[in-house]
Coordinates of C-alpha atoms and ligand atoms in Angstrom, one line a residue:
M1 CA 77.0 207.6 111.2
S2 CA 78.9 206.3 108.5
L3 CA 81.4 203.9 108.7
D4 CA 82.8 203.9 104.9
A5 CA 83.7 207.8 105.3
T6 CA 85.2 206.9 108.7
L7 CA 87.5 204.4 107.3
T8 CA 88.1 206.2 104.2
H9 CA 89.1 209.1 106.5
I10 CA 91.5 206.6 108.2
D11 CA 93.2 205.9 105.5
A12 CA 93.6 209.5 103.8
A13 CA 95.2 210.1 107.5
L14 CA 97.6 207.7 107.9
P15 CA 100.7 210.5 107.7
E16 CA 99.3 212.5 110.1
A17 CA 98.4 209.6 112.8
T18 CA 101.9 207.7 111.9
E19 CA 103.9 211.4 112.8
R20 CA 101.9 211.2 115.9
L21 CA 103.0 207.7 116.7
L22 CA 107.0 208.4 116.0
E23 CA 106.7 211.6 118.5
L24 CA 104.7 209.6 121.5
M25 CA 107.4 207.0 120.8
R26 CA 110.5 209.2 120.6
I27 CA 109.5 210.1 124.8
Q28 CA 111.6 207.3 127.0
S29 CA 109.1 206.2 128.9
I30 CA 111.1 203.6 131.0
S31 CA 108.3 202.6 133.9
T32 CA 111.3 200.6 136.0
D33 CA 114.4 202.8 136.0
P34 CA 113.9 205.6 138.5
A35 CA 116.0 207.6 136.1
F36 CA 113.0 207.9 133.7
K37 CA 110.3 209.3 135.7
A38 CA 110.3 213.1 134.1
D39 CA 110.0 210.9 130.8
C40 CA 106.8 208.8 132.1
D41 CA 105.5 212.2 133.2
R42 CA 105.8 213.7 130.1
A43 CA 104.6 210.7 128.4
A44 CA 101.0 211.1 130.4
D45 CA 100.9 214.8 129.6
W46 CA 101.3 213.6 125.8
M47 CA 98.7 211.6 126.1
V48 CA 96.8 213.8 128.1
A49 CA 96.9 216.5 125.6
D50 CA 95.9 214.3 122.4
L51 CA 92.7 212.8 124.3
Q52 CA 92.2 216.3 124.6
S53 CA 92.6 217.4 121.4
I54 CA 89.8 215.1 120.1
G55 CA 87.6 216.1 122.8
F56 CA 88.0 214.1 125.8
D57 CA 87.3 215.4 129.6
V58 CA 90.8 214.1 130.0
Q59 CA 93.5 214.1 133.2
K60 CA 96.4 212.9 134.1
R61 CA 95.7 211.0 137.9
P62 CA 98.4 210.1 140.1
T63 CA 99.5 207.2 142.0
P64 CA 102.5 206.2 144.2
G65 CA 104.1 205.3 141.6
H66 CA 103.6 206.4 137.7
P67 CA 100.2 208.2 136.7
M68 CA 97.9 206.9 135.4
V69 CA 95.7 208.6 132.4
V70 CA 91.6 208.7 132.5
G71 CA 89.7 210.2 129.6
H72 CA 85.6 210.7 129.4
A73 CA 83.9 211.0 126.2
G74 CA 80.6 210.0 124.2
P75 CA 77.1 210.8 125.4
A76 CA 77.0 209.6 129.5
D77 CA 73.8 207.3 128.8
G78 CA 75.2 206.2 125.9
A79 CA 75.3 202.0 125.5
P80 CA 77.0 200.4 126.0
H81 CA 80.1 201.6 127.8
L82 CA 83.0 201.2 126.2
L83 CA 86.6 201.2 127.9
F84 CA 90.0 201.2 126.2
Y85 CA 92.9 200.0 127.9
G86 CA 97.0 200.4 126.7
H87 CA 100.5 201.3 128.7
Y88 CA 102.2 204.6 127.5
D89 CA 105.2 202.6 129.4
V90 CA 107.8 200.6 127.5
Q91 CA 110.9 198.6 128.5
P92 CA 114.3 198.9 128.9
V93 CA 116.4 199.2 126.0
D94 CA 119.5 197.2 126.5
P95 CA 121.1 195.2 125.3
L96 CA 121.9 199.1 123.4
H97 CA 124.8 197.7 121.1
L98 CA 122.3 194.9 119.6
W99 CA 120.1 198.1 118.2
D100 CA 120.5 199.3 114.5
R101 CA 119.2 202.7 115.1
D102 CA 118.5 204.6 118.3
P103 CA 116.1 203.3 120.2
F104 CA 114.1 206.4 120.9
D105 CA 114.4 207.6 117.6
A106 CA 111.4 206.3 115.9
T107 CA 111.2 206.0 112.6
V108 CA 109.4 204.4 109.3
E109 CA 111.6 201.7 107.7
S110 CA 111.1 200.2 104.5
T111 CA 111.8 196.5 104.8
P112 CA 111.6 193.8 102.0
T113 CA 107.8 192.5 103.4
G114 CA 106.2 196.4 104.0
E115 CA 107.0 199.7 105.8
V116 CA 107.8 199.3 109.6
I117 CA 107.6 201.8 112.2
R118 CA 110.4 200.8 114.4
G119 CA 111.8 201.8 117.7
R120 CA 111.1 201.0 121.5
G121 CA 107.5 200.7 122.5
A122 CA 106.0 200.5 118.1
A123 CA 104.5 196.9 119.1
D124 CA 104.4 197.2 122.8
D125 CA 102.2 199.2 123.7
K126 CA 102.5 202.8 121.6
G127 CA 101.6 201.7 118.4
Q128 CA 99.2 199.4 119.9
L129 CA 97.8 202.0 121.9
M130 CA 97.5 204.5 119.3
T131 CA 95.2 202.2 116.5
F132 CA 92.4 203.0 119.1
V133 CA 93.3 206.6 119.6
E134 CA 92.8 207.3 115.8
A135 CA 90.5 205.6 114.6
L136 CA 88.4 207.2 117.9
R137 CA 89.6 210.4 116.5
A138 CA 88.5 209.8 112.8
W139 CA 84.9 208.8 114.1
K140 CA 84.6 212.2 116.2
S141 CA 86.2 213.9 112.7
V142 CA 83.8 212.5 110.9
N143 CA 80.7 212.1 112.4
G144 CA 81.0 215.1 114.5
E145 CA 80.6 212.9 118.4
F146 CA 81.2 209.3 119.5
P147 CA 78.8 206.4 119.2
C148 CA 78.6 205.5 122.4
R149 CA 80.1 206.1 126.0
I150 CA 83.5 206.0 126.0
T151 CA 86.6 205.7 128.3
V152 CA 90.1 205.8 128.1
F153 CA 92.2 204.4 130.5
L154 CA 96.1 204.3 130.4
E155 CA 98.5 203.3 133.1
G156 CA 102.2 203.6 132.9
E157 CA 103.5 200.9 135.3
E158 CA 102.5 197.6 133.2
E159 CA 106.3 196.6 132.2
S160 CA 107.0 196.9 136.0
G161 CA 103.8 194.7 137.8
S162 CA 101.6 197.3 137.6
P163 CA 102.0 198.2 141.5
S164 CA 99.5 201.3 141.8
L165 CA 97.3 199.5 138.9
V166 CA 94.8 197.6 142.0
P167 CA 95.0 200.7 144.9
F168 CA 93.6 203.0 141.9
M169 CA 90.9 201.0 140.4
E170 CA 89.2 200.1 143.7
E171 CA 89.4 203.8 144.9
N172 CA 87.8 204.6 141.4
A173 CA 85.9 201.7 140.8
D174 CA 82.4 203.6 140.1
E175 CA 84.6 205.8 137.6
L176 CA 85.9 203.1 135.7
R177 CA 83.6 200.4 135.7
A178 CA 82.0 200.1 131.7
D179 CA 80.3 197.0 130.0
F180 CA 83.5 196.0 128.2
A181 CA 87.2 196.5 128.7
M182 CA 88.8 196.5 125.0
I183 CA 92.5 195.9 125.7
C184 CA 95.0 196.8 122.8
D185 CA 98.3 194.9 123.6
T186 CA 98.1 191.4 122.0
V187 CA 99.2 189.8 119.0
M188 CA 97.2 188.2 116.0
F189 CA 97.3 184.4 115.4
Q190 CA 100.7 183.5 113.4
S191 CA 100.9 187.1 112.4
R192 CA 98.1 186.9 110.3
T193 CA 94.6 186.0 111.3
P194 CA 93.2 188.4 113.3
A195 CA 92.5 187.4 116.7
I196 CA 90.6 187.9 119.8
T197 CA 92.6 186.4 123.1
T198 CA 90.7 184.7 125.3
M199 CA 93.2 182.9 128.0
L200 CA 96.5 184.9 129.3
R201 CA 98.5 183.0 131.2
G202 CA 99.7 184.7 135.2
L203 CA 103.1 185.1 136.1
L204 CA 105.3 184.8 139.5
G205 CA 108.7 186.1 139.8
E206 CA 111.0 184.9 142.4
E207 CA 114.4 186.5 143.3
L208 CA 116.9 183.8 144.5
T209 CA 120.0 184.7 146.3
I210 CA 122.1 181.4 147.4
K211 CA 124.9 182.8 150.0
A212 CA 127.9 180.7 151.5
A213 CA 130.9 182.1 152.7
S214 CA 131.4 185.2 154.2
K215 CA 133.5 186.8 151.3
D216 CA 134.6 185.3 147.8
L217 CA 137.5 182.5 148.0
H218 CA 140.8 181.4 146.1
S219 CA 139.6 178.3 144.7
G220 CA 142.8 176.9 145.1
M221 CA 143.2 177.4 148.9
F222 CA 139.7 176.7 149.4
G223 CA 138.4 174.7 146.7
G224 CA 137.4 171.2 147.8
I225 CA 136.7 172.2 151.5
S226 CA 134.4 174.8 150.8
I227 CA 130.7 175.4 149.5
N228 CA 130.3 176.7 146.1
P229 CA 127.2 178.9 145.9
I230 CA 127.6 178.1 142.1
R231 CA 127.0 174.5 142.2
V232 CA 124.6 174.7 145.1
L233 CA 122.6 177.0 142.8
S234 CA 122.6 175.0 139.8
R235 CA 121.8 172.0 141.6
I236 CA 118.6 173.7 142.0
I237 CA 117.6 174.6 139.3
A238 CA 118.5 171.5 137.4
S239 CA 115.7 169.7 139.5
L240 CA 113.1 172.3 138.7
H241 CA 111.8 169.9 135.6
D242 CA 111.9 166.6 135.2
D243 CA 113.4 164.7 132.5
T244 CA 109.7 164.6 130.9
G245 CA 109.4 168.6 131.3
R246 CA 107.2 168.2 134.4
I247 CA 107.6 171.1 136.7
T248 CA 108.7 169.5 140.1
V249 CA 107.6 172.0 142.8
P250 CA 105.1 169.8 145.4
G251 CA 101.6 171.0 144.2
F252 CA 102.2 172.9 141.7
Y253 CA 99.9 171.5 138.9
D254 CA 96.8 172.2 141.6
G255 CA 94.7 173.8 139.8
V256 CA 95.8 173.0 136.5
P257 CA 92.9 172.2 133.8
D258 CA 92.7 169.5 131.1
L259 CA 92.1 171.3 128.3
P260 CA 88.5 171.2 127.5
D261 CA 87.7 168.8 124.4
D262 CA 85.7 171.9 122.6
L263 CA 88.7 174.2 123.1
E264 CA 91.2 171.0 121.7
A265 CA 89.1 170.8 118.5
Q266 CA 89.1 174.7 117.8
W267 CA 93.1 174.9 118.2
Q268 CA 93.2 171.5 116.0
G269 CA 91.1 173.8 113.1
L270 CA 94.3 176.5 113.8
N271 CA 96.5 174.5 112.3
F272 CA 99.6 176.1 114.2
D273 CA 102.6 175.9 112.0
H274 CA 104.9 175.0 115.2
A275 CA 107.6 174.8 113.1
G276 CA 107.8 177.3 111.2
F277 CA 107.4 179.6 114.9
L278 CA 110.3 177.9 116.0
N279 CA 112.1 177.9 113.1
E280 CA 112.0 182.1 113.0
V281 CA 113.6 182.3 116.0
G282 CA 116.7 179.5 114.8
L283 CA 114.9 176.4 117.0
S284 CA 113.7 173.1 116.2
H285 CA 112.2 170.9 118.7
P286 CA 109.4 171.6 121.0
A287 CA 110.7 171.6 124.1
G288 CA 108.2 171.6 127.0
E289 CA 106.0 168.8 128.5
Q290 CA 107.0 166.0 126.0
D291 CA 102.9 164.6 126.3
R292 CA 101.4 168.0 125.1
T293 CA 100.8 169.8 121.8
P294 CA 103.1 172.5 120.7
L295 CA 99.7 175.1 121.1
E296 CA 99.4 173.8 125.3
M297 CA 102.3 174.2 125.3
I298 CA 102.7 178.3 125.0
W299 CA 99.1 178.7 125.3
S300 CA 97.4 176.3 128.4
R301 CA 100.3 174.8 130.4
P302 CA 102.2 176.3 133.4
T303 CA 106.0 177.1 132.8
C304 CA 108.9 177.9 134.8
E305 CA 111.8 179.9 133.5
V306 CA 115.1 180.8 134.6
N307 CA 115.0 184.6 133.1
G308 CA 118.5 185.3 134.7
I309 CA 121.6 183.7 136.2
G310 CA 124.7 185.3 138.0
G311 CA 127.6 184.9 140.2
G312 CA 131.4 184.4 139.8
Y313 CA 133.7 186.0 137.6
Q314 CA 131.6 186.3 134.5
G315 CA 134.8 189.0 133.1
D316 CA 137.7 188.8 130.5
G317 CA 139.8 186.4 131.1
F318 CA 139.6 183.7 133.9
K319 CA 139.8 184.4 137.7
T320 CA 140.3 181.2 140.4
V321 CA 137.4 182.3 142.5
I322 CA 134.9 180.6 145.1
P323 CA 132.1 182.9 145.0
A324 CA 130.4 184.0 147.8
E325 CA 127.1 183.7 145.9
A326 CA 124.9 182.8 143.6
S327 CA 121.5 184.4 142.1
A328 CA 118.9 183.7 139.5
K329 CA 115.7 185.2 138.6
I330 CA 112.9 183.0 137.8
S331 CA 110.0 183.3 136.9
F332 CA 106.5 180.9 136.6
R333 CA 103.6 181.3 134.4
L334 CA 100.6 179.7 135.2
V335 CA 97.4 178.7 134.4
G336 CA 93.7 177.6 135.1
D337 CA 93.4 178.2 139.0
Q338 CA 96.7 177.9 140.0
D339 CA 97.7 179.8 143.2
P340 CA 100.3 182.2 142.8
H341 CA 101.1 182.6 146.4
A342 CA 101.0 179.0 147.4
I343 CA 103.3 177.6 144.6
R344 CA 105.6 181.1 146.4
Q345 CA 105.6 178.9 149.2
S346 CA 106.2 175.8 148.1
F347 CA 109.1 176.9 146.1
R348 CA 110.8 178.9 148.7
A349 CA 110.2 175.5 150.6
M350 CA 111.2 173.0 148.3
V351 CA 114.9 175.1 147.8
E352 CA 115.6 175.5 151.4
E353 CA 114.7 172.0 151.7
M354 CA 117.8 171.5 149.1
L355 CA 119.9 174.1 151.3
P356 CA 123.3 171.7 152.2
P357 CA 125.3 173.4 155.6
D358 CA 126.2 177.1 155.6
C359 CA 124.2 178.0 152.7
E360 CA 121.5 180.1 153.1
A361 CA 118.4 181.5 150.6
V362 CA 117.6 184.9 150.6
W363 CA 114.8 185.7 148.8
S364 CA 113.1 188.6 147.0
A365 CA 109.8 188.3 145.7
H366 CA 108.0 190.1 142.3
G367 CA 105.0 190.0 140.7
A368 CA 102.2 187.4 141.5
S369 CA 99.2 187.2 139.1
R370 CA 96.7 184.9 138.6
A371 CA 95.9 183.3 135.0
S372 CA 92.7 184.9 133.3
G373 CA 90.1 184.3 130.5
A374 CA 87.2 185.8 128.9
A375 CA 84.0 184.0 128.6
T376 CA 83.0 185.2 125.0
D377 CA 79.0 184.5 124.8
D378 CA 78.1 188.1 124.5
P379 CA 77.2 188.8 121.6
A380 CA 79.7 191.7 121.6
F381 CA 82.2 189.3 120.9
A382 CA 80.6 187.8 117.5
A383 CA 80.1 191.0 116.2
A384 CA 83.5 191.9 117.4
L385 CA 85.1 189.0 115.3
K386 CA 83.1 189.4 112.7
A387 CA 84.0 193.3 112.0
L388 CA 87.6 192.0 112.5
S389 CA 87.6 189.0 109.5
E390 CA 85.8 191.9 107.2
E391 CA 88.6 194.2 107.9
W392 CA 91.2 191.5 107.1
Q393 CA 89.8 189.1 104.6
I394 CA 90.5 186.5 107.0
P395 CA 88.2 184.9 109.5
A396 CA 89.1 186.0 112.6
A397 CA 90.0 183.4 115.5
Y398 CA 89.8 183.2 119.2
I399 CA 93.4 182.4 120.6
G400 CA 95.1 181.6 123.7
C401 CA 98.5 184.0 124.5
G402 CA 101.6 182.6 126.6
G403 CA 102.3 186.1 127.8
S404 CA 100.9 187.8 130.8
I405 CA 98.2 190.8 131.5
P406 CA 97.5 191.0 134.8
I407 CA 95.5 193.7 134.3
A408 CA 92.7 191.7 132.5
G409 CA 91.9 189.2 135.7
H410 CA 91.5 192.8 137.3
F411 CA 88.8 194.3 135.1
A412 CA 86.9 191.2 135.7
N413 CA 87.7 190.7 139.3
I414 CA 87.6 194.3 140.4
L415 CA 85.5 196.4 138.4
D416 CA 83.0 193.5 137.0
T417 CA 84.3 194.6 133.9
P418 CA 84.5 191.5 130.8
P419 CA 87.6 192.2 129.2
M420 CA 88.1 191.8 125.1
L421 CA 92.0 191.4 124.2
I422 CA 91.9 192.6 120.5
G423 CA 96.0 193.1 119.5
F424 CA 97.5 193.4 116.1
G425 CA 100.8 192.9 117.1
K426 CA 103.2 190.3 115.1
D427 CA 105.4 187.2 116.5
D428 CA 108.6 189.4 115.0
D429 CA 107.9 192.4 116.7
Q430 CA 110.4 191.9 119.0
I431 CA 108.5 193.4 121.8
H432 CA 111.0 193.8 125.0
S433 CA 113.6 193.2 122.7
P434 CA 116.4 195.1 120.4
N435 CA 114.5 196.9 117.2
E436 CA 111.2 196.2 118.1
K437 CA 109.3 197.6 115.5
Y438 CA 105.2 197.8 114.6
D439 CA 104.0 196.8 110.8
M440 CA 102.6 200.0 109.0
Q441 CA 100.0 197.1 108.1
S442 CA 99.2 196.4 111.8
F443 CA 99.1 200.2 112.4
H444 CA 96.2 201.0 109.9
K445 CA 94.5 197.8 109.7
G446 CA 94.4 198.6 113.3
I447 CA 93.2 201.7 113.4
R448 CA 90.4 200.5 110.3
S449 CA 89.3 197.6 112.9
W450 CA 88.9 199.8 115.4
A451 CA 86.4 202.0 113.4
R452 CA 84.3 198.7 112.3
I453 CA 84.3 197.5 115.8
L454 CA 83.1 200.6 117.8
D455 CA 80.7 200.4 114.3
A456 CA 79.8 196.9 115.4
V457 CA 79.2 196.8 119.0
S458 CA 77.7 200.6 119.4
Ligands
BES1 N1 102.1 193.1 125.5 C1 102.9 192.0 126.5 C2 101.9 190.6 127.0 C3 101.8 190.1 125.1 C4 103.5 189.4 125.1 C5 100.9 189.6 124.7 C6 103.4 188.6 124.2 C7 100.8 189.3 123.5 C8 102.3 188.4 123.3 C9 103.1 193.1 128.1 O1 102.9 193.9 127.6 C10 103.7 192.4 128.8 O2 105.3 191.9 128.4 N2 103.8 191.9 129.9 C11 105.0 191.0 130.8 C12 104.3 190.9 132.0 C13 104.6 192.1 132.8 C14 103.7 191.9 134.3 C15 105.7 192.6 133.0 C16 104.5 189.2 130.1 O3 104.1 188.6 129.9 O4 106.1 189.1 130.3
ZN2 ZN1 102.5 195.3 126.3

């Protein structure tokens, strides 16, 4: 097996690899919107055909939601058994008017800092998942076979909370259990340092509607005597944090661990440039719990954020109305052993307690996933770290991640398969936002990184 020849092949084949990624990105696989169901199906078909073309025994597997794609290759007894996970679904594109081009007319653009692949799903997660697919293709093409037993497992519902995933994992546990789950859906540290993510936050979502009068009211005729649900909702939202940034939901901090000294020391050594991180998005002040460092705020501390709010008249001009209802979408990022179900209960009880007469809270529950982590004591982690350092010519780091990938915890808990989270995204990729991109450098060196990791751990 020749790593050098595989890397050379990857360099030469980059234009074709890029074309394949652009083709995949042109499929509008928005999982949360039922109007795109057929497109999600097409993306799964595309993945099946592509994996077949490199010798995988692969199928589209139905679920009550969008299909999974599961493929196997390599010697059945070839240790280790590596499972590669990615998601072929993408986020909705709105607000569409903020895109500089059609989000699904994917293309390569030249920018002052290098070439970028532009379009919805470039970085989250089509570009990322194609890094390991292309590495596998190159390996097969140069060496004639795969270096170990490989399973590719792709889902199409990650961006809508993976509702079919746990049942699918439970039903297919023997088939999916592996030595490691290589998850390619994370970023590098400060867009430069290659990294293995060892901590992910959990996520709890709640949609709250406060209902009051039986209809919208004239605020002259009824103002003063009738309760305004926007005022009630605002008070509730304003009370969720105290003046120091601490979250006030009773019991919220149960299970939140202190940062261990060794981790604190390691994070200090990363020299996180929080001013630069905030400056990039037009901010300057770390706004979380005031007794915490900026890295703790984004990696190891829990949060409560309002992600959307609505009620009353929001059109042009002015309308003197007291609306019948007001609503908000509120999410909590969770760490350590925080229990999403206990927090949901406590949060709802706190809100119900604050309701004045004539008001009612109507609830809609969204995802509830715990935080997850990866132990790094297996020598495969050190080997992967070394392979990343060699590719990027920068010492790779273990990092945390503020985002949530609930599947990482499911691999550990349901399949007893430790997750290894390696991704090549950058902080300015604008995932979930208009003008999403993936640097050509991320794509190219990402493919090369996987070839090196395959070589190092197999
Ligand atoms: N790829 C992201 C997770 C991520 C975000 C990794 C930022 C690294 C940096 C993933 O697809 C995602 O967006 N997850 C959602 C949760 C999901 C359940 C909708 C998130 O974190 O909000
Ligand atoms: Zn993702």
